[in-house]
mmCIF file of C-alpha atoms in Angstrom:
data_model
loop_
_atom_site.group_PDB
_atom_site.id
_atom_site.type_symbol
_atom_site.label_atom_id
_atom_site.label_comp_id
_atom_site.label_asym_id
_atom_site.label_seq_id
_atom_site.Cartn_x
_atom_site.Cartn_y
_atom_site.Cartn_z
ATOM 1 C CA UNK A 1 65.429 86.772 138.532
ATOM 2 C CA UNK A 2 63.322 85.742 141.507
ATOM 3 C CA UNK A 3 61.190 88.858 140.830
ATOM 4 C CA UNK A 4 60.242 87.576 137.363
ATOM 5 C CA UNK A 5 56.988 85.626 137.225
ATOM 6 C CA UNK A 6 57.760 82.074 135.978
ATOM 7 C CA UNK A 7 55.139 82.387 133.219
ATOM 8 C CA UNK A 8 57.274 85.077 131.548
ATOM 9 C CA UNK A 9 60.236 82.698 131.409
ATOM 10 C CA UNK A 10 58.367 79.933 129.559
ATOM 11 C CA UNK A 11 60.161 79.137 126.327
ATOM 12 C CA UNK A 12 63.271 81.051 127.364
ATOM 13 C CA UNK A 13 65.190 77.804 127.206
ATOM 14 C CA UNK A 14 68.613 79.419 126.918
ATOM 15 C CA UNK A 15 68.053 81.594 129.983
ATOM 16 C CA UNK A 16 69.909 84.831 130.519
ATOM 17 C CA UNK A 17 73.542 85.105 129.507
ATOM 18 C CA UNK A 18 75.953 87.835 130.577
ATOM 19 C CA UNK A 19 78.390 88.869 127.864
ATOM 20 C CA UNK A 20 81.586 90.533 129.022
ATOM 21 C CA UNK A 21 81.966 92.878 126.042
ATOM 22 C CA UNK A 22 80.106 95.996 124.972
ATOM 23 C CA UNK A 23 77.811 95.684 121.946
ATOM 24 C CA UNK A 24 77.077 98.189 119.222
ATOM 25 C CA UNK A 25 75.329 97.646 115.912
ATOM 26 C CA UNK A 26 76.938 99.257 112.861
ATOM 27 C CA UNK A 27 73.768 101.154 111.875
ATOM 28 C CA UNK A 28 73.112 102.670 115.304
ATOM 29 C CA UNK A 29 73.782 106.315 116.157
ATOM 30 C CA UNK A 30 77.220 107.132 117.614
ATOM 31 C CA UNK A 31 77.501 106.377 121.317
ATOM 32 C CA UNK A 32 74.507 104.021 121.392
ATOM 33 C CA UNK A 33 75.208 100.666 123.016
ATOM 34 C CA UNK A 34 72.957 97.634 123.388
ATOM 35 C CA UNK A 35 72.488 96.825 127.048
ATOM 36 C CA UNK A 36 70.532 93.676 126.292
ATOM 37 C CA UNK A 37 69.277 91.632 123.400
ATOM 38 C CA UNK A 38 66.629 88.965 122.909
ATOM 39 C CA UNK A 39 67.863 86.167 120.650
ATOM 40 C CA UNK A 40 65.880 83.490 118.842
ATOM 41 C CA UNK A 41 68.354 80.942 117.493
ATOM 42 C CA UNK A 42 67.226 77.792 115.671
ATOM 43 C CA UNK A 43 69.954 75.731 117.348
ATOM 44 C CA UNK A 44 70.400 77.389 120.740
ATOM 45 C CA UNK A 45 66.796 78.367 121.374
ATOM 46 C CA UNK A 46 65.552 81.597 122.910
ATOM 47 C CA UNK A 47 67.690 83.531 125.344
ATOM 48 C CA UNK A 48 68.537 86.996 126.592
ATOM 49 C CA UNK A 49 72.024 88.471 126.482
ATOM 50 C CA UNK A 50 73.053 91.229 128.891
ATOM 51 C CA UNK A 51 76.145 93.158 127.755
ATOM 52 C CA UNK A 52 78.159 93.996 130.846
ATOM 53 C CA UNK A 53 80.633 96.037 128.790
ATOM 54 C CA UNK A 54 77.797 98.220 127.508
ATOM 55 C CA UNK A 55 76.539 98.779 131.053
ATOM 56 C CA UNK A 56 80.098 99.802 132.031
ATOM 57 C CA UNK A 57 80.287 102.333 129.194
ATOM 58 C CA UNK A 58 76.826 103.790 129.736
ATOM 59 C CA UNK A 59 76.768 103.798 133.541
ATOM 60 C CA UNK A 60 80.388 104.541 134.409
ATOM 61 C CA UNK A 61 80.543 106.376 137.721
ATOM 62 C CA UNK A 62 76.890 105.778 138.593
ATOM 63 C CA UNK A 63 75.984 104.390 142.029
ATOM 64 C CA UNK A 64 74.895 100.743 142.431
ATOM 65 C CA UNK A 65 71.218 101.715 142.706
ATOM 66 C CA UNK A 66 71.315 103.193 139.189
ATOM 67 C CA UNK A 67 72.996 100.040 137.857
ATOM 68 C CA UNK A 68 70.362 97.850 139.529
ATOM 69 C CA UNK A 69 67.474 99.896 138.116
ATOM 70 C CA UNK A 70 68.949 99.883 134.599
ATOM 71 C CA UNK A 71 69.578 96.149 134.814
ATOM 72 C CA UNK A 72 65.994 95.508 135.902
ATOM 73 C CA UNK A 73 64.644 97.819 133.158
ATOM 74 C CA UNK A 74 66.757 95.992 130.561
ATOM 75 C CA UNK A 75 65.629 92.546 131.719
ATOM 76 C CA UNK A 76 61.964 93.646 131.607
ATOM 77 C CA UNK A 77 62.476 95.119 128.132
ATOM 78 C CA UNK A 78 64.042 91.923 126.784
ATOM 79 C CA UNK A 79 61.389 89.764 128.460
ATOM 80 C CA UNK A 80 58.767 91.849 126.676
ATOM 81 C CA UNK A 81 60.531 91.037 123.367
ATOM 82 C CA UNK A 82 60.368 87.351 124.350
ATOM 83 C CA UNK A 83 56.683 87.418 125.271
ATOM 84 C CA UNK A 84 55.752 89.385 122.154
ATOM 85 C CA UNK A 85 57.760 87.034 119.920
ATOM 86 C CA UNK A 86 55.870 84.053 121.370
ATOM 87 C CA UNK A 87 52.596 85.865 120.666
ATOM 88 C CA UNK A 88 53.601 86.892 117.136
ATOM 89 C CA UNK A 89 53.539 90.596 118.018
ATOM 90 C CA UNK A 90 56.170 93.204 117.032
ATOM 91 C CA UNK A 91 55.050 96.279 119.003
ATOM 92 C CA UNK A 92 58.260 96.651 121.016
ATOM 93 C CA UNK A 93 60.403 96.167 117.906
ATOM 94 C CA UNK A 94 58.539 99.079 116.322
ATOM 95 C CA UNK A 95 59.038 101.186 119.457
ATOM 96 C CA UNK A 96 62.774 100.410 119.396
ATOM 97 C CA UNK A 97 62.981 101.367 115.704
ATOM 98 C CA UNK A 98 61.157 104.663 116.392
ATOM 99 C CA UNK A 99 63.546 105.427 119.259
ATOM 100 C CA UNK A 100 66.551 104.877 116.984
ATOM 101 C CA UNK A 101 65.025 107.217 114.377
ATOM 102 C CA UNK A 102 64.545 109.908 117.039
ATOM 103 C CA UNK A 103 68.146 109.456 118.210
ATOM 104 C CA UNK A 104 69.409 109.890 114.638
ATOM 105 C CA UNK A 105 67.219 112.974 114.166
ATOM 106 C CA UNK A 106 68.466 114.538 117.386
ATOM 107 C CA UNK A 107 72.040 114.298 116.093
ATOM 108 C CA UNK A 108 71.220 116.038 112.805
#
């Protein structure tokens, strides 16, 4: 986290949490796991969850350098959700939705 500019962490009052389990959403294509998730909770505040179990499923057998790059990419992605949410922008949400549509289409 020392590589993250402090300005990007403003308002992320719940910090970054590591969840032991894998995470899938019921409507996602088969085999798709959430590696991270930005959460805005009225009681707990804003925080990022990293799903260690999902990383294990997706990156099994990969060398540490691949894990580190994917972790960094996931943190940057979720921080972008955080920054956009603070600005009232939904661009990354739309990109994520388009990616899921393409994944569904590729399985058809």
